[in-house]
PDB file of C-alpha atoms in Angstrom:
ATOM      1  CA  UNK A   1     110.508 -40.845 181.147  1.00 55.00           C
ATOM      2  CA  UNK A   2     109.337 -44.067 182.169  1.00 71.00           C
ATOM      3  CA  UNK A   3     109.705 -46.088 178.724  1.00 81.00           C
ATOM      4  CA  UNK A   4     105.568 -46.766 178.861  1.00 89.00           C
ATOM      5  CA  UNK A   5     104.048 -45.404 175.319  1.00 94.00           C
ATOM      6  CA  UNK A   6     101.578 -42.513 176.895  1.00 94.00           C
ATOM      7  CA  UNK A   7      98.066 -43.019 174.848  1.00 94.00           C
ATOM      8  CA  UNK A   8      96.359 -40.260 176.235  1.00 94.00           C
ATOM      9  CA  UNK A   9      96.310 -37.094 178.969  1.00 96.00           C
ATOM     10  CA  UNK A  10      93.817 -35.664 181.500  1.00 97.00           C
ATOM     11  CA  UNK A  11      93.749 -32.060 183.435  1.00 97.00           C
ATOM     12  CA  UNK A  12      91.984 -31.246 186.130  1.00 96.00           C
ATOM     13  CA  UNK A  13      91.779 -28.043 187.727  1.00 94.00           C
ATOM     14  CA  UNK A  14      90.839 -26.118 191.201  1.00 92.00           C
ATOM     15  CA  UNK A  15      88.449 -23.538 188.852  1.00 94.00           C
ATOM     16  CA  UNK A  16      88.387 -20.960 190.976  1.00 96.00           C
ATOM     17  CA  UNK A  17      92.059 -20.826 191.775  1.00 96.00           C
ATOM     18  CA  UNK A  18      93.111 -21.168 188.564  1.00 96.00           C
ATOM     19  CA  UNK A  19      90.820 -18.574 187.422  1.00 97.00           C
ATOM     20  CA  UNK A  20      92.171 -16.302 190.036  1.00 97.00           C
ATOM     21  CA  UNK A  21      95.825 -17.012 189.211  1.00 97.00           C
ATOM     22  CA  UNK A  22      95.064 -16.378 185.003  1.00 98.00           C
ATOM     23  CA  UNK A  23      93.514 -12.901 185.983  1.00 98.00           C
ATOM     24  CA  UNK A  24      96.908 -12.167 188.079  1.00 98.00           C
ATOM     25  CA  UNK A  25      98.933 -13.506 184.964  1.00 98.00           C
ATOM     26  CA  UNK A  26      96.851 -10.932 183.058  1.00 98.00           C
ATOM     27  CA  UNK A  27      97.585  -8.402 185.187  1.00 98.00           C
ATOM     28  CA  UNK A  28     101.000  -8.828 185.219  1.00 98.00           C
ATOM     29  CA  UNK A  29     101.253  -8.927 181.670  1.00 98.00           C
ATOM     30  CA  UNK A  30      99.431  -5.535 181.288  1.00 98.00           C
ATOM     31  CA  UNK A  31     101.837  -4.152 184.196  1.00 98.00           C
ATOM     32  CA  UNK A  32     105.230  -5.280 182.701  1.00 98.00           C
ATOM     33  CA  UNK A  33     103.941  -4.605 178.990  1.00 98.00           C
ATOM     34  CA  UNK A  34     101.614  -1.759 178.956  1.00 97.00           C
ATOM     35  CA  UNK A  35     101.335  -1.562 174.876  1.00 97.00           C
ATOM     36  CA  UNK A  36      99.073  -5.158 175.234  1.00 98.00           C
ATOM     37  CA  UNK A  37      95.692  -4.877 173.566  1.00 97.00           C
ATOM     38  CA  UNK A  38      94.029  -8.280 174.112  1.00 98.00           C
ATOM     39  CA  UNK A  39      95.537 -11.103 176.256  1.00 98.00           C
ATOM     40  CA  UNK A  40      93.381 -14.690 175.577  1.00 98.00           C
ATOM     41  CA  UNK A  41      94.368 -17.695 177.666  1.00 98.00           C
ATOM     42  CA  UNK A  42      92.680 -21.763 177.509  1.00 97.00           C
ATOM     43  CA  UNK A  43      93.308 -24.629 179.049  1.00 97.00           C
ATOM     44  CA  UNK A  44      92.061 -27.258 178.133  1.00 97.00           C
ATOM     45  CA  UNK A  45      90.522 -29.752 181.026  1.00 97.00           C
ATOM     46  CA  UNK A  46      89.166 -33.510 180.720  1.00 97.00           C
ATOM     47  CA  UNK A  47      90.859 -35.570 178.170  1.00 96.00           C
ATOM     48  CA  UNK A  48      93.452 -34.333 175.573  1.00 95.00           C
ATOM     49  CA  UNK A  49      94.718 -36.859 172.973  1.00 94.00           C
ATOM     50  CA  UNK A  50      98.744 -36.712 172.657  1.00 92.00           C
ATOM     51  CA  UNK A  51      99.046 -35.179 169.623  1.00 92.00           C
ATOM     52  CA  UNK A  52      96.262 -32.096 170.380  1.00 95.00           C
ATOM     53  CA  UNK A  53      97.128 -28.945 172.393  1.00 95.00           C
ATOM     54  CA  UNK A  54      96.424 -28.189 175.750  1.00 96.00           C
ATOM     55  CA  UNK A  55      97.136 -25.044 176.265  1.00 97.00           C
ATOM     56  CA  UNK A  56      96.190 -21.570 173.885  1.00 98.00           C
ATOM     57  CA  UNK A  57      98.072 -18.241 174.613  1.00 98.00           C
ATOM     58  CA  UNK A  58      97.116 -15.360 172.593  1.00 98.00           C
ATOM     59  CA  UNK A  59      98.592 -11.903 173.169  1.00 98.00           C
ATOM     60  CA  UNK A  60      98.193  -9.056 170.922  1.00 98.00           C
ATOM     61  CA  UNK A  61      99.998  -5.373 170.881  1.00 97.00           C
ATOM     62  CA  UNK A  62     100.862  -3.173 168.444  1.00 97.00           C
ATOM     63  CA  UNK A  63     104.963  -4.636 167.987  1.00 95.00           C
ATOM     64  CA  UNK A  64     105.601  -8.235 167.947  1.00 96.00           C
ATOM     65  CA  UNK A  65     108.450  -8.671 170.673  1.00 97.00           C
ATOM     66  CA  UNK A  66     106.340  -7.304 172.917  1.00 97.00           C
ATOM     67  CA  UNK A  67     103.705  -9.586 172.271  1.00 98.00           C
ATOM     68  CA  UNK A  68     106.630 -12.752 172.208  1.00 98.00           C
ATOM     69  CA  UNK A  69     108.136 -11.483 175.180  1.00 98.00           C
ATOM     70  CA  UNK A  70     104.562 -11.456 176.824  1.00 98.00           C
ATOM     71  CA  UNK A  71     103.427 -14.950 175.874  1.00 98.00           C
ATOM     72  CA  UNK A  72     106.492 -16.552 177.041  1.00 98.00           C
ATOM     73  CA  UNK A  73     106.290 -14.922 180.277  1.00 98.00           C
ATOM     74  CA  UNK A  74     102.615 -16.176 180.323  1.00 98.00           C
ATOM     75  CA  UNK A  75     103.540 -19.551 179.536  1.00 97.00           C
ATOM     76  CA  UNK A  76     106.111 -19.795 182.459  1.00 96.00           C
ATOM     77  CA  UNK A  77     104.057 -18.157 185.153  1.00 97.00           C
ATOM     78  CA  UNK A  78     101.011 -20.103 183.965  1.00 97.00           C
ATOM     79  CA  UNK A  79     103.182 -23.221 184.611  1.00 94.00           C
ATOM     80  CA  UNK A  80     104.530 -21.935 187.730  1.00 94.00           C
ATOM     81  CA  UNK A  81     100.982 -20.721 189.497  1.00 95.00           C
ATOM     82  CA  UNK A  82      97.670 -22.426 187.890  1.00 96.00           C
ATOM     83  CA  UNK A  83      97.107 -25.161 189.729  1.00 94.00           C
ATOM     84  CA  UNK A  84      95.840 -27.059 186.938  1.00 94.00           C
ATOM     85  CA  UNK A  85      97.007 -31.544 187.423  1.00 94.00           C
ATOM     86  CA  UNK A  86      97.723 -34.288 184.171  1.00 95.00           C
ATOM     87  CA  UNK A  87      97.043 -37.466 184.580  1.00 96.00           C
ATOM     88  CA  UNK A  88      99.443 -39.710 181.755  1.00 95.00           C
ATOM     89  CA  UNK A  89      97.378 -42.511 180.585  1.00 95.00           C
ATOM     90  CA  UNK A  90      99.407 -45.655 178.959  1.00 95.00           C
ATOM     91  CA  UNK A  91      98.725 -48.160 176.266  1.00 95.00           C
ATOM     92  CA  UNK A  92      98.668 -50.868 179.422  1.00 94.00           C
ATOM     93  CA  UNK A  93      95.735 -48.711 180.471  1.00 93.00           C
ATOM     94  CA  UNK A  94      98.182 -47.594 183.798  1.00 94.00           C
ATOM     95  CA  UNK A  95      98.499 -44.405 184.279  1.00 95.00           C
ATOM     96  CA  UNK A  96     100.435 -41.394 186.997  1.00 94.00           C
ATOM     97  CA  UNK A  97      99.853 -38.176 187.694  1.00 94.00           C
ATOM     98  CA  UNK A  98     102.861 -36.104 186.449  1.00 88.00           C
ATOM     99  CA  UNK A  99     104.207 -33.729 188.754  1.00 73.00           C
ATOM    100  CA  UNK A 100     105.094 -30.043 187.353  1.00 64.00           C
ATOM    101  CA  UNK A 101     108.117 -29.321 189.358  1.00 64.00           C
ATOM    102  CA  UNK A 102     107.766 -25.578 188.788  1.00 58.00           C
ATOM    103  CA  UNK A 103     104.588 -25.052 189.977  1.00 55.00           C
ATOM    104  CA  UNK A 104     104.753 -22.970 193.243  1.00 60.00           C
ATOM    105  CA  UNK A 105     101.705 -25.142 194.555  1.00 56.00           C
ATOM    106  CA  UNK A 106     103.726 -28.377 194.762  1.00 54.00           C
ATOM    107  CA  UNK A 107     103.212 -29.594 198.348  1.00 52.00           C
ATOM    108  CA  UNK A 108     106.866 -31.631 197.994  1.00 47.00           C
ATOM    109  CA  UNK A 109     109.158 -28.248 197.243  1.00 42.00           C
TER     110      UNK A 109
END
């Protein structure tokens, strides 16, 4: 966005909110798509090099779109709720926090 080359990221997290706001994902989940068998959900937190993942949905049930249609919803609302900050780290060793515009927990919406 900026034209800096980002090197690196970091994510911090209010643990016991986010916690709290994963189990209501899960719970959702289960309510709108009762046929889920195991829901599994990680975030990574602390440094994550560019090219690694930060985030790990996995959502089992006995017919695929169910399980699709699940982890996209999961994704979204995970987005929208967790309160879970990155930090963009450049090669000029500057850095921001990026601001996730969806999340319900943004104190400028």
């Amino acid at each position: 966005m900026n034209g800096k080359l980002v090197t690196r990221l970091e994510y911090e997290a209010y643990n016991n909110m986010a916690l709290k706001e994963m189990k209501k994902i899960c719970d959702q989940i289960r309510n709108n798509w009762p046929d889920i068998r195991n829901i599994a959900i990680f975030h990574r937190i602390g440094e994550v090099k560019i090219e690694e993942s930060s985030i790990i949905i996995a959502i089992s049930s006995p017919h695929r779109r169910d399980s699709l249609e699940a982890v996209n919803y999961c994704i979204n609302e995970f987005k929208r709720t967790v309160p879970i900050w990155k930090k963009e780290w450049y090669a000029d060793s500057t850095y921001i926090w990026k601001e996730n515009c969806e999340c319900i927990h943004n104190e400028t919406k």
